[in-house]
PDB file of C-alpha atoms and ligand atoms in Angstrom:
ATOM      1  CA  MET K  29       0.040  -0.298   0.474  1.00 45.00           C
ATOM      2  CA  THR K  30       1.741   3.535  -0.789  1.00 42.00           C
ATOM      3  CA  ALA K  31      -0.116   6.747  -0.839  1.00 43.00           C
ATOM      4  CA  ALA K  32      -0.810   9.283  -2.803  1.00 42.00           C
ATOM      5  CA  THR K  33       1.227  12.166  -3.175  1.00 40.00           C
ATOM      6  CA  SER K  34      -0.720  14.208  -5.806  1.00 46.00           C
ATOM      7  CA  ASN K  35      -4.029  14.282  -2.466  1.00 49.00           C
ATOM      8  CA  PRO K  36      -2.783  13.856   0.899  1.00 57.00           C
ATOM      9  CA  GLY K  37      -6.267  12.252   1.942  1.00 62.00           C
ATOM     10  CA  ARG K  38      -6.525   8.963  -0.392  1.00 65.00           C
ATOM     11  CA  VAL K  39      -4.361   6.265  -0.860  1.00 64.00           C
ATOM     12  CA  GLU K  40      -3.837   3.716  -3.610  1.00 63.00           C
ATOM     13  CA  HIS K  41      -4.064   0.580  -2.592  1.00 63.00           C
ATOM     14  CA  ASP K  42      -2.763  -2.374  -3.518  1.00 64.00           C
ATOM     15  CA  ARG K  43      -5.006  -5.509  -3.298  1.00 70.00           C
ATOM     16  CA  ILE K  44      -5.129  -6.707   0.241  1.00 74.00           C
ATOM     17  CA  GLU K  45      -4.237 -10.574   1.001  1.00 79.00           C
ATOM     18  CA  VAL K  46      -6.861 -11.675   2.921  1.00 81.00           C
ATOM     19  CA  VAL K  47      -8.000 -15.767   2.560  1.00 84.00           C
ATOM     20  CA  HIS K  48     -10.727 -16.974   4.445  1.00 91.00           C
ATOM     21  CA  PRO K  49     -10.962 -20.765   2.794  1.00 90.00           C
ATOM     22  CA  ASP K  50     -13.849 -21.775   5.839  1.00 93.00           C
ATOM     23  CA  MET K  51     -15.650 -19.078   3.220  1.00 96.00           C
ATOM     24  CA  VAL K  52     -15.906 -20.626   0.242  1.00 97.00           C
ATOM     25  CA  GLY K  53     -19.246 -21.811  -0.581  1.00 97.00           C
ATOM     26  CA  LYS K  54     -21.794 -19.581   2.198  1.00 98.00           C
ATOM     27  CA  ALA K  55     -23.892 -16.896   1.793  1.00 98.00           C
ATOM     28  CA  ALA K  56     -24.527 -13.570   2.836  1.00 98.00           C
ATOM     29  CA  VAL K  57     -26.949 -10.699   3.155  1.00 99.00           C
ATOM     30  CA  VAL K  58     -24.842  -6.958   2.892  1.00 99.00           C
ATOM     31  CA  THR K  59     -27.391  -3.683   3.498  1.00 99.00           C
ATOM     32  CA  GLY K  60     -26.487  -0.790   1.928  1.00 98.00           C
ATOM     33  CA  ALA K  61     -24.568  -2.714  -0.897  1.00 99.00           C
ATOM     34  CA  ALA K  62     -25.665   0.085  -3.493  1.00 98.00           C
ATOM     35  CA  ARG K  63     -22.235   1.474  -2.988  1.00 98.00           C
ATOM     36  CA  GLY K  64     -19.809   2.582  -0.375  1.00 98.00           C
ATOM     37  CA  MET K  65     -17.955   0.471   2.103  1.00 98.00           C
ATOM     38  CA  GLY K  66     -21.274  -2.614   1.596  1.00 98.00           C
ATOM     39  CA  ALA K  67     -20.720  -2.509  -2.846  1.00 98.00           C
ATOM     40  CA  VAL K  68     -17.129  -3.149  -1.856  1.00 98.00           C
ATOM     41  CA  PHE K  69     -17.768  -5.811   0.804  1.00 98.00           C
ATOM     42  CA  ALA K  70     -20.525  -7.320  -1.525  1.00 98.00           C
ATOM     43  CA  ALA K  71     -17.287  -8.288  -3.908  1.00 98.00           C
ATOM     44  CA  GLY K  72     -14.287  -8.593  -1.732  1.00 97.00           C
ATOM     45  CA  LEU K  73     -17.244 -11.567  -0.256  1.00 98.00           C
ATOM     46  CA  ALA K  74     -17.947 -12.595  -3.688  1.00 98.00           C
ATOM     47  CA  ALA K  75     -14.268 -13.216  -4.552  1.00 97.00           C
ATOM     48  CA  ARG K  76     -14.138 -15.667  -1.605  1.00 96.00           C
ATOM     49  CA  GLY K  77     -16.742 -17.432  -2.986  1.00 97.00           C
ATOM     50  CA  VAL K  78     -19.012 -16.000  -0.885  1.00 98.00           C
ATOM     51  CA  ASP K  79     -22.929 -15.746  -2.618  1.00 98.00           C
ATOM     52  CA  VAL K  80     -24.230 -11.925  -1.486  1.00 99.00           C
ATOM     53  CA  LEU K  81     -27.552 -10.098  -1.634  1.00 99.00           C
ATOM     54  CA  GLY K  82     -26.959  -7.016  -2.000  1.00 99.00           C
ATOM     55  CA  ALA K  83     -29.547  -4.650  -0.686  1.00 99.00           C
ATOM     56  CA  ASP K  84     -30.556  -0.901  -0.454  1.00 99.00           C
ATOM     57  CA  ILE K  85     -33.222   1.267  -0.917  1.00 98.00           C
ATOM     58  CA  ASN K  86     -31.402   2.338  -3.534  1.00 98.00           C
ATOM     59  CA  ASP K  87     -32.299  -0.122  -6.137  1.00 98.00           C
ATOM     60  CA  GLU K  88     -30.786   0.747 -10.198  1.00 98.00           C
ATOM     61  CA  GLN K  89     -27.824   1.966  -8.473  1.00 98.00           C
ATOM     62  CA  MET K  90     -27.398  -1.293  -6.710  1.00 99.00           C
ATOM     63  CA  THR K  91     -28.549  -3.242  -9.987  1.00 98.00           C
ATOM     64  CA  ALA K  92     -25.661  -1.089 -11.577  1.00 98.00           C
ATOM     65  CA  THR K  93     -22.650  -2.134  -9.182  1.00 98.00           C
ATOM     66  CA  ALA K  94     -24.233  -5.555  -8.785  1.00 98.00           C
ATOM     67  CA  ALA K  95     -23.925  -6.644 -12.451  1.00 98.00           C
ATOM     68  CA  ARG K  96     -20.041  -5.021 -12.643  1.00 98.00           C
ATOM     69  CA  ILE K  97     -19.128  -6.662  -9.352  1.00 98.00           C
ATOM     70  CA  ASN K  98     -20.140  -9.699 -11.028  1.00 98.00           C
ATOM     71  CA  ALA K  99     -18.351  -8.675 -14.295  1.00 98.00           C
ATOM     72  CA  GLU K 100     -14.740  -7.940 -12.575  1.00 98.00           C
ATOM     73  CA  LEU K 101     -14.867 -11.728 -10.894  1.00 98.00           C
ATOM     74  CA  ALA K 102     -16.016 -13.329 -14.025  1.00 97.00           C
ATOM     75  CA  GLY K 103     -12.530 -11.174 -15.807  1.00 96.00           C
ATOM     76  CA  SER K 104     -10.999 -11.953 -12.575  1.00 95.00           C
ATOM     77  CA  ASP K 105      -8.133 -14.891 -11.923  1.00 94.00           C
ATOM     78  CA  VAL K 106     -10.614 -15.318  -8.835  1.00 94.00           C
ATOM     79  CA  ALA K 107     -11.355 -19.174  -9.646  1.00 92.00           C
ATOM     80  CA  LYS K 108     -14.644 -19.437  -7.796  1.00 94.00           C
ATOM     81  CA  PRO K 109     -16.138 -16.160  -7.111  1.00 97.00           C
ATOM     82  CA  GLY K 110     -19.873 -15.857  -4.962  1.00 98.00           C
ATOM     83  CA  ARG K 111     -22.893 -14.912  -7.228  1.00 98.00           C
ATOM     84  CA  VAL K 112     -23.876 -11.109  -6.080  1.00 99.00           C
ATOM     85  CA  VAL K 113     -27.687 -10.778  -7.003  1.00 99.00           C
ATOM     86  CA  ALA K 114     -29.015  -6.961  -6.150  1.00 99.00           C
ATOM     87  CA  ALA K 115     -32.179  -6.500  -4.256  1.00 98.00           C
ATOM     88  CA  ARG K 116     -35.040  -3.833  -2.763  1.00 98.00           C
ATOM     89  CA  VAL K 117     -34.722  -3.355   0.734  1.00 98.00           C
ATOM     90  CA  ASP K 118     -36.109  -0.303   3.109  1.00 99.00           C
ATOM     91  CA  VAL K 119     -33.937  -0.932   5.642  1.00 98.00           C
ATOM     92  CA  THR K 120     -36.861   0.504   8.286  1.00 98.00           C
ATOM     93  CA  SER K 121     -39.377  -1.774   7.375  1.00 98.00           C
ATOM     94  CA  ALA K 122     -39.275  -4.975   9.736  1.00 98.00           C
ATOM     95  CA  ASP K 123     -41.462  -7.049   6.416  1.00 98.00           C
ATOM     96  CA  GLU K 124     -39.156  -5.691   4.032  1.00 98.00           C
ATOM     97  CA  HIS K 125     -36.365  -7.114   6.448  1.00 98.00           C
ATOM     98  CA  GLU K 126     -38.069 -10.556   6.769  1.00 98.00           C
ATOM     99  CA  ALA K 127     -38.106 -10.477   2.521  1.00 98.00           C
ATOM    100  CA  LEU K 128     -34.496 -10.690   2.598  1.00 98.00           C
ATOM    101  CA  ALA K 129     -34.200 -12.937   4.439  1.00 98.00           C
ATOM    102  CA  GLN K 130     -36.390 -15.473   2.185  1.00 98.00           C
ATOM    103  CA  ARG K 131     -35.092 -14.496  -0.427  1.00 98.00           C
ATOM    104  CA  ALA K 132     -30.830 -15.140   0.290  1.00 98.00           C
ATOM    105  CA  LEU K 133     -32.892 -18.265   1.421  1.00 98.00           C
ATOM    106  CA  ALA K 134     -34.591 -19.243  -1.901  1.00 98.00           C
ATOM    107  CA  GLU K 135     -31.808 -17.629  -4.319  1.00 98.00           C
ATOM    108  CA  PHE K 136     -29.156 -19.797  -2.377  1.00 98.00           C
ATOM    109  CA  GLY K 137     -30.142 -22.556   0.143  1.00 98.00           C
ATOM    110  CA  ARG K 138     -28.459 -21.020   3.088  1.00 98.00           C
ATOM    111  CA  LEU K 139     -28.025 -18.168   5.373  1.00 98.00           C
ATOM    112  CA  ASP K 140     -24.432 -17.601   7.203  1.00 98.00           C
ATOM    113  CA  PHE K 141     -23.347 -13.948   7.283  1.00 98.00           C
ATOM    114  CA  TRP K 142     -25.626 -10.410   7.715  1.00 99.00           C
ATOM    115  CA  ILE K 143     -24.388  -7.225   7.277  1.00 99.00           C
ATOM    116  CA  ASN K 144     -25.686  -4.806   8.365  1.00 99.00           C
ATOM    117  CA  ASN K 145     -24.191  -1.424   6.975  1.00 98.00           C
ATOM    118  CA  ALA K 146     -26.812   0.476   5.501  1.00 98.00           C
ATOM    119  CA  GLY K 147     -26.802   4.221   7.799  1.00 98.00           C
ATOM    120  CA  ILE K 148     -27.106   8.062   6.658  1.00 98.00           C
ATOM    121  CA  PHE K 149     -25.092  10.708   8.558  1.00 96.00           C
ATOM    122  CA  PRO K 150     -27.258  14.449   8.193  1.00 95.00           C
ATOM    123  CA  PHE K 151     -25.642  17.153   9.576  1.00 94.00           C
ATOM    124  CA  ALA K 152     -27.974  19.512  12.345  1.00 95.00           C
ATOM    125  CA  GLU K 153     -26.607  21.581  15.935  1.00 96.00           C
ATOM    126  CA  ALA K 154     -28.223  19.103  18.718  1.00 96.00           C
ATOM    127  CA  ALA K 155     -30.309  22.554  19.236  1.00 97.00           C
ATOM    128  CA  ASP K 156     -31.557  22.247  15.880  1.00 97.00           C
ATOM    129  CA  ILE K 157     -31.927  19.026  15.127  1.00 97.00           C
ATOM    130  CA  SER K 158     -35.848  18.260  14.071  1.00 97.00           C
ATOM    131  CA  PRO K 159     -38.263  15.741  14.478  1.00 97.00           C
ATOM    132  CA  GLU K 160     -37.907  14.357  11.556  1.00 97.00           C
ATOM    133  CA  GLN K 161     -34.525  14.429  10.864  1.00 97.00           C
ATOM    134  CA  ILE K 162     -33.767  12.578  15.057  1.00 98.00           C
ATOM    135  CA  SER K 163     -36.660   9.629  13.576  1.00 98.00           C
ATOM    136  CA  ALA K 164     -35.518   9.697   9.777  1.00 98.00           C
ATOM    137  CA  VAL K 165     -31.654   8.885  11.695  1.00 98.00           C
ATOM    138  CA  LEU K 166     -32.632   6.355  14.551  1.00 98.00           C
ATOM    139  CA  ASP K 167     -34.635   4.816  11.641  1.00 98.00           C
ATOM    140  CA  VAL K 168     -32.303   3.614   9.415  1.00 98.00           C
ATOM    141  CA  ASN K 169     -29.260   3.383  11.258  1.00 98.00           C
ATOM    142  CA  VAL K 170     -31.749   1.565  15.055  1.00 98.00           C
ATOM    143  CA  GLU K 171     -33.739  -0.235  13.519  1.00 98.00           C
ATOM    144  CA  GLY K 172     -32.192  -0.902  10.561  1.00 98.00           C
ATOM    145  CA  VAL K 173     -30.176  -2.835  12.669  1.00 99.00           C
ATOM    146  CA  LEU K 174     -32.423  -4.643  14.631  1.00 99.00           C
ATOM    147  CA  PHE K 175     -34.447  -4.749  11.720  1.00 99.00           C
ATOM    148  CA  GLY K 176     -31.845  -6.532  10.543  1.00 99.00           C
ATOM    149  CA  ALA K 177     -30.498  -8.990  13.069  1.00 99.00           C
ATOM    150  CA  GLN K 178     -34.302  -9.991  13.816  1.00 98.00           C
ATOM    151  CA  ALA K 179     -34.313 -11.162  10.070  1.00 98.00           C
ATOM    152  CA  ALA K 180     -30.776 -13.682  10.927  1.00 98.00           C
ATOM    153  CA  ALA K 181     -31.675 -14.464  13.798  1.00 98.00           C
ATOM    154  CA  ARG K 182     -34.695 -16.127  12.640  1.00 98.00           C
ATOM    155  CA  HIS K 183     -33.448 -17.757   9.559  1.00 98.00           C
ATOM    156  CA  MET K 184     -29.558 -17.842  10.289  1.00 98.00           C
ATOM    157  CA  ARG K 185     -28.555 -21.891  11.671  1.00 93.00           C
ATOM    158  CA  PRO K 186     -25.780 -21.576  14.994  1.00 97.00           C
ATOM    159  CA  GLY K 187     -21.850 -20.659  13.656  1.00 97.00           C
ATOM    160  CA  GLY K 188     -24.216 -17.145  11.851  1.00 98.00           C
ATOM    161  CA  ALA K 189     -22.507 -13.864  12.004  1.00 98.00           C
ATOM    162  CA  ILE K 190     -23.738 -11.086  11.582  1.00 99.00           C
ATOM    163  CA  VAL K 191     -22.081  -8.096  11.556  1.00 99.00           C
ATOM    164  CA  ASN K 192     -23.039  -4.172  11.767  1.00 99.00           C
ATOM    165  CA  MET K 193     -21.831  -0.711  11.683  1.00 98.00           C
ATOM    166  CA  SER K 194     -21.056   1.157  13.786  1.00 98.00           C
ATOM    167  CA  SER K 195     -18.205   4.385  14.311  1.00 98.00           C
ATOM    168  CA  VAL K 196     -15.822   6.314  15.900  1.00 97.00           C
ATOM    169  CA  SER K 197     -18.575   8.882  17.093  1.00 97.00           C
ATOM    170  CA  ALA K 198     -20.107   5.705  19.289  1.00 97.00           C
ATOM    171  CA  VAL K 199     -17.789   6.954  21.130  1.00 97.00           C
ATOM    172  CA  ARG K 200     -15.914  10.426  20.389  1.00 95.00           C
ATOM    173  CA  VAL K 201     -18.908  13.713  19.764  1.00 93.00           C
ATOM    174  CA  ARG K 202     -18.359  15.538  16.696  1.00 89.00           C
ATOM    175  CA  ARG K 203     -20.338  19.244  16.529  1.00 93.00           C
ATOM    176  CA  GLY K 204     -23.669  19.053  13.347  1.00 95.00           C
ATOM    177  CA  ARG K 205     -23.565  14.947  14.303  1.00 95.00           C
ATOM    178  CA  GLY K 206     -25.773  14.146  17.626  1.00 97.00           C
ATOM    179  CA  ALA K 207     -28.443  12.629  16.194  1.00 97.00           C
ATOM    180  CA  TYR K 208     -25.645  10.143  13.640  1.00 97.00           C
ATOM    181  CA  CYS K 209     -23.121   9.927  17.046  1.00 97.00           C
ATOM    182  CA  THR K 210     -26.934   8.476  19.091  1.00 98.00           C
ATOM    183  CA  SER K 211     -27.797   6.303  16.410  1.00 98.00           C
ATOM    184  CA  LYS K 212     -23.805   4.628  15.859  1.00 98.00           C
ATOM    185  CA  ALA K 213     -23.651   5.093  19.871  1.00 98.00           C
ATOM    186  CA  ALA K 214     -26.964   2.567  20.777  1.00 98.00           C
ATOM    187  CA  VAL K 215     -25.827   0.759  17.347  1.00 98.00           C
ATOM    188  CA  ALA K 216     -22.927  -0.646  19.593  1.00 98.00           C
ATOM    189  CA  HIS K 217     -24.697  -0.802  22.751  1.00 98.00           C
ATOM    190  CA  LEU K 218     -27.309  -3.216  21.076  1.00 98.00           C
ATOM    191  CA  THR K 219     -24.969  -5.621  18.868  1.00 99.00           C
ATOM    192  CA  GLU K 220     -23.224  -6.644  22.747  1.00 98.00           C
ATOM    193  CA  SER K 221     -27.429  -6.828  24.026  1.00 98.00           C
ATOM    194  CA  LEU K 222     -28.139  -8.779  20.673  1.00 98.00           C
ATOM    195  CA  ALA K 223     -24.211 -11.079  20.868  1.00 98.00           C
ATOM    196  CA  VAL K 224     -25.603 -12.150  24.855  1.00 98.00           C
ATOM    197  CA  GLU K 225     -29.250 -13.274  23.587  1.00 98.00           C
ATOM    198  CA  LEU K 226     -28.679 -14.427  19.549  1.00 98.00           C
ATOM    199  CA  GLY K 227     -25.350 -16.616  21.386  1.00 98.00           C
ATOM    200  CA  ASP K 228     -27.917 -18.961  22.302  1.00 98.00           C
ATOM    201  CA  LYS K 229     -28.552 -19.847  19.452  1.00 98.00           C
ATOM    202  CA  GLY K 230     -25.110 -19.850  18.619  1.00 98.00           C
ATOM    203  CA  ILE K 231     -24.708 -16.375  16.448  1.00 98.00           C
ATOM    204  CA  ARG K 232     -22.163 -14.088  16.907  1.00 98.00           C
ATOM    205  CA  VAL K 233     -22.671 -10.238  17.374  1.00 99.00           C
ATOM    206  CA  ASN K 234     -20.130  -8.103  15.949  1.00 99.00           C
ATOM    207  CA  SER K 235     -19.660  -4.483  15.080  1.00 98.00           C
ATOM    208  CA  ILE K 236     -17.149  -2.341  13.374  1.00 98.00           C
ATOM    209  CA  ALA K 237     -16.706   1.482  13.989  1.00 98.00           C
ATOM    210  CA  PRO K 238     -14.909   3.262  11.658  1.00 98.00           C
ATOM    211  CA  GLY K 239     -13.296   6.405  11.363  1.00 97.00           C
ATOM    212  CA  TYR K 240     -12.793   8.721   8.385  1.00 96.00           C
ATOM    213  CA  ILE K 241     -13.273   5.972   5.418  1.00 97.00           C
ATOM    214  CA  ASP K 242     -12.829   7.847   2.190  1.00 96.00           C
ATOM    215  CA  THR K 243     -17.112   7.232   0.367  1.00 96.00           C
ATOM    216  CA  GLU K 244     -18.867   9.348  -0.685  1.00 95.00           C
ATOM    217  CA  MET K 245     -21.137   9.612   3.478  1.00 95.00           C
ATOM    218  CA  THR K 246     -17.532  11.250   4.038  1.00 94.00           C
ATOM    219  CA  ARG K 247     -16.885  13.356   0.232  1.00 94.00           C
ATOM    220  CA  TRP K 248     -17.660  16.591   1.978  1.00 92.00           C
ATOM    221  CA  VAL K 249     -14.350  15.967   3.993  1.00 93.00           C
ATOM    222  CA  ARG K 250     -12.059  15.150   1.303  1.00 92.00           C
ATOM    223  CA  GLU K 251     -13.874  18.745  -1.002  1.00 93.00           C
ATOM    224  CA  ASP K 252     -13.267  20.656   1.982  1.00 95.00           C
ATOM    225  CA  PRO K 253      -9.446  21.614   2.073  1.00 95.00           C
ATOM    226  CA  ALA K 254      -9.631  23.380   5.861  1.00 95.00           C
ATOM    227  CA  ALA K 255     -11.614  19.957   6.938  1.00 93.00           C
ATOM    228  CA  LEU K 256      -8.962  17.277   5.396  1.00 95.00           C
ATOM    229  CA  ALA K 257      -6.456  19.017   6.698  1.00 96.00           C
ATOM    230  CA  HIS K 258      -8.255  19.237  10.345  1.00 93.00           C
ATOM    231  CA  ALA K 259      -8.623  14.984   9.699  1.00 93.00           C
ATOM    232  CA  LEU K 260      -5.065  14.688   8.505  1.00 95.00           C
ATOM    233  CA  ASP K 261      -3.868  16.618  11.124  1.00 96.00           C
ATOM    234  CA  VAL K 262      -5.596  14.844  14.455  1.00 94.00           C
ATOM    235  CA  VAL K 263      -5.433  10.625  12.644  1.00 97.00           C
ATOM    236  CA  PRO K 264      -2.715   9.716  15.039  1.00 97.00           C
ATOM    237  CA  LEU K 265      -2.100   7.875  11.160  1.00 97.00           C
ATOM    238  CA  HIS K 266      -2.953  10.794   9.277  1.00 97.00           C
ATOM    239  CA  ARG K 267      -4.392   9.308   6.207  1.00 96.00           C
ATOM    240  CA  LEU K 268      -8.643   8.307   5.137  1.00 96.00           C
ATOM    241  CA  GLY K 269      -8.825   5.143   5.746  1.00 97.00           C
ATOM    242  CA  SER K 270     -10.324   3.191   2.337  1.00 96.00           C
ATOM    243  CA  PRO K 271     -13.745   0.996   2.115  1.00 97.00           C
ATOM    244  CA  GLU K 272     -10.675  -2.073   1.948  1.00 96.00           C
ATOM    245  CA  GLU K 273      -8.274  -1.134   4.788  1.00 96.00           C
ATOM    246  CA  VAL K 274     -12.823  -2.282   6.215  1.00 98.00           C
ATOM    247  CA  LEU K 275     -13.038  -5.408   5.009  1.00 97.00           C
ATOM    248  CA  GLY K 276     -10.213  -7.191   6.012  1.00 96.00           C
ATOM    249  CA  PRO K 277     -12.009  -6.676   9.980  1.00 98.00           C
ATOM    250  CA  LEU K 278     -15.095  -6.720   8.332  1.00 98.00           C
ATOM    251  CA  LEU K 279     -14.057 -10.764   6.412  1.00 98.00           C
ATOM    252  CA  PHE K 280     -12.401 -11.590  10.482  1.00 97.00           C
ATOM    253  CA  LEU K 281     -14.983 -11.499  11.908  1.00 98.00           C
ATOM    254  CA  LEU K 282     -17.557 -13.746   9.990  1.00 98.00           C
ATOM    255  CA  SER K 283     -14.996 -16.195   9.266  1.00 97.00           C
ATOM    256  CA  ASP K 284     -14.277 -19.431  11.098  1.00 97.00           C
ATOM    257  CA  SER K 285     -11.420 -17.242  13.031  1.00 96.00           C
ATOM    258  CA  ALA K 286     -13.377 -15.408  14.651  1.00 97.00           C
ATOM    259  CA  ARG K 287     -15.668 -17.843  16.253  1.00 97.00           C
ATOM    260  CA  TYR K 288     -15.918 -17.436  19.947  1.00 98.00           C
ATOM    261  CA  VAL K 289     -15.187 -13.430  19.162  1.00 98.00           C
ATOM    262  CA  THR K 290     -18.846 -12.087  19.658  1.00 98.00           C
ATOM    263  CA  GLY K 291     -20.291  -8.994  21.811  1.00 98.00           C
ATOM    264  CA  HIS K 292     -17.191  -7.174  20.208  1.00 98.00           C
ATOM    265  CA  SER K 293     -16.045  -3.933  18.376  1.00 98.00           C
ATOM    266  CA  ILE K 294     -13.824  -3.195  16.036  1.00 98.00           C
ATOM    267  CA  ALA K 295     -12.207  -0.004  15.614  1.00 98.00           C
ATOM    268  CA  VAL K 296     -11.110   0.361  12.269  1.00 98.00           C
ATOM    269  CA  ASP K 297     -10.159   4.443  12.438  1.00 98.00           C
ATOM    270  CA  GLY K 298      -6.706   5.614  12.396  1.00 97.00           C
ATOM    271  CA  GLY K 299      -5.772   6.169  15.727  1.00 98.00           C
ATOM    272  CA  SER K 300      -9.097   8.289  15.997  1.00 95.00           C
ATOM    273  CA  ARG K 301     -11.510   7.163  18.500  1.00 95.00           C
ATOM    274  CA  HIS K 302      -8.175   8.011  21.098  1.00 95.00           C
ATOM    275  CA  VAL K 303      -8.313  11.945  19.650  1.00 91.00           C
TER     276      VAL K 303
HETATM  277  N1  NAD A 404     -17.636   7.083   5.599  1.00 81.05           N
HETATM  278  C1  NAD A 404     -17.445   6.843   6.376  1.00 81.05           C
HETATM  279  O1  NAD A 404     -16.086   7.354   6.884  1.00 81.05           O
HETATM  280  C2  NAD A 404     -17.721   5.692   7.602  1.00 81.05           C
HETATM  281  C3  NAD A 404     -17.588   6.119   9.186  1.00 81.05           C
HETATM  282  C4  NAD A 404     -18.432   5.293  10.035  1.00 81.05           C
HETATM  283  C5  NAD A 404     -19.425   4.891   9.980  1.00 81.05           C
HETATM  284  N2  NAD A 404     -19.464   4.524   8.788  1.00 81.05           N
HETATM  285  C6  NAD A 404     -20.874   3.405   8.403  1.00 81.05           C
HETATM  286  O2  NAD A 404     -20.730   2.333   8.031  1.00 81.05           O
HETATM  287  C7  NAD A 404     -21.022   2.890   7.348  1.00 81.05           C
HETATM  288  C8  NAD A 404     -21.255   2.634   5.229  1.00 81.05           C
HETATM  289  O3  NAD A 404     -21.120   3.481   4.998  1.00 81.05           O
HETATM  290  P1  NAD A 404     -20.673   4.315   4.000  1.00 81.05           P
HETATM  291  O4  NAD A 404     -19.735   5.333   3.606  1.00 81.05           O
HETATM  292  O5  NAD A 404     -20.472   3.302   3.162  1.00 81.05           O
HETATM  293  O6  NAD A 404     -22.332   5.021   3.055  1.00 81.05           O
HETATM  294  P2  NAD A 404     -22.403   5.383   1.529  1.00 81.05           P
HETATM  295  O7  NAD A 404     -23.479   7.189   2.141  1.00 81.05           O
HETATM  296  O8  NAD A 404     -21.383   4.742   0.928  1.00 81.05           O
HETATM  297  O9  NAD A 404     -23.475   4.933   1.395  1.00 81.05           O
HETATM  298  C9  NAD A 404     -24.441   4.162   2.172  1.00 81.05           C
HETATM  299  C10 NAD A 404     -25.777   2.943   0.982  1.00 81.05           C
HETATM  300  O10 NAD A 404     -26.483   3.284   2.684  1.00 81.05           O
HETATM  301  C11 NAD A 404     -27.644   3.231   1.811  1.00 81.05           C
HETATM  302  N3  NAD A 404     -29.471   3.504   2.522  1.00 81.05           N
HETATM  303  C12 NAD A 404     -29.065   4.535   2.923  1.00 81.05           C
HETATM  304  N4  NAD A 404     -30.306   4.083   3.659  1.00 81.05           N
HETATM  305  C13 NAD A 404     -31.221   3.471   3.089  1.00 81.05           C
HETATM  306  C14 NAD A 404     -32.185   2.225   3.772  1.00 81.05           C
HETATM  307  N5  NAD A 404     -33.024   2.860   4.491  1.00 81.05           N
HETATM  308  N6  NAD A 404     -32.567   1.233   2.571  1.00 81.05           N
HETATM  309  C15 NAD A 404     -31.748   0.777   2.822  1.00 81.05           C
HETATM  310  N7  NAD A 404     -30.149   1.483   1.814  1.00 81.05           N
HETATM  311  C16 NAD A 404     -30.247   2.626   2.919  1.00 81.05           C
HETATM  312  C17 NAD A 404     -27.807   4.301   0.349  1.00 81.05           C
HETATM  313  O11 NAD A 404     -28.089   4.268  -0.671  1.00 81.05           O
HETATM  314  C18 NAD A 404     -26.342   4.062   0.294  1.00 81.05           C
HETATM  315  O12 NAD A 404     -26.248   3.198  -0.196  1.00 81.05           O
HETATM  316  C19 NAD A 404     -23.081   2.983   7.647  1.00 81.05           C
HETATM  317  O13 NAD A 404     -23.904   2.502   8.395  1.00 81.05           O
HETATM  318  C20 NAD A 404     -21.722   4.647   7.874  1.00 81.05           C
HETATM  319  O14 NAD A 404     -22.616   4.959   8.909  1.00 81.05           O
HETATM  320  C21 NAD A 404     -19.315   5.263   7.115  1.00 81.05           C
END
């Protein structure tokens, strides 16, 4: 991996080699998979032989993303890639999560992994958060995770694994992000509750807490020179992370390497939760 000098916020990557043969032939649901980290997760899982139901509220983009990943893998040196199937879901709906689980079982005949990744990142100073804004962020970021985990738990067999996307914002307050930080703190806590209860079914539940990851969600950082300079200054590793750098920890949490790990949160933040 080498840091690009022309734009110090961006990182060019060689492929990060992460091999988990135990995942081959398994099946996953990834929400928010039309773009950003979810799309990289879908591609990374498929490259390791996992069939993926990629689901997003933006079904047009989801369909295009699934087609792109399948075409790229067909033309790659991956011997037996998994298949990425596109679906539409609004994660605020419990019923739509149930339909997603049923679809995964119909398509793949099994359900091993569920990644609750869809999220929204609204801006408002705490004094100005409107009732609509707080409801929207809690609906998508918290209820979306709960309903996803419930659907997964109904259909997974022992050995299944759920990963929820939390954030460094679960433990660090950011100005203008009160609703978002609150929602991600809830995801971190919900993950622990789910882990305790779903342990009875042999299902593990963990979360990932990314810092500044270079996606559309954080484009404003790259496009605002002052915000970028601040991020590069305060993040201990002095660069933004890439979605590929979150994929590795995700694969670890889903894999047999983590089979005694549950209720845990992995920070993937260049150390920024400490500053
Ligand atoms: N990018 C970062 O720096 C960062 C940092 C910490 C945590 N996260 C979290 O990681 C996850 C992925 O972030 P990203 O940067 O890839 O975001 P992104 O904005 O690039 O992608 C999010 C995806 O979720 C989808 N989505 C939004 N609402 C939905 C709904 N109601 N139902 C279904 N899909 C919906 C969007 O259409 C989009 O495709 C989010 O939960 C986010 O909060 C991101």
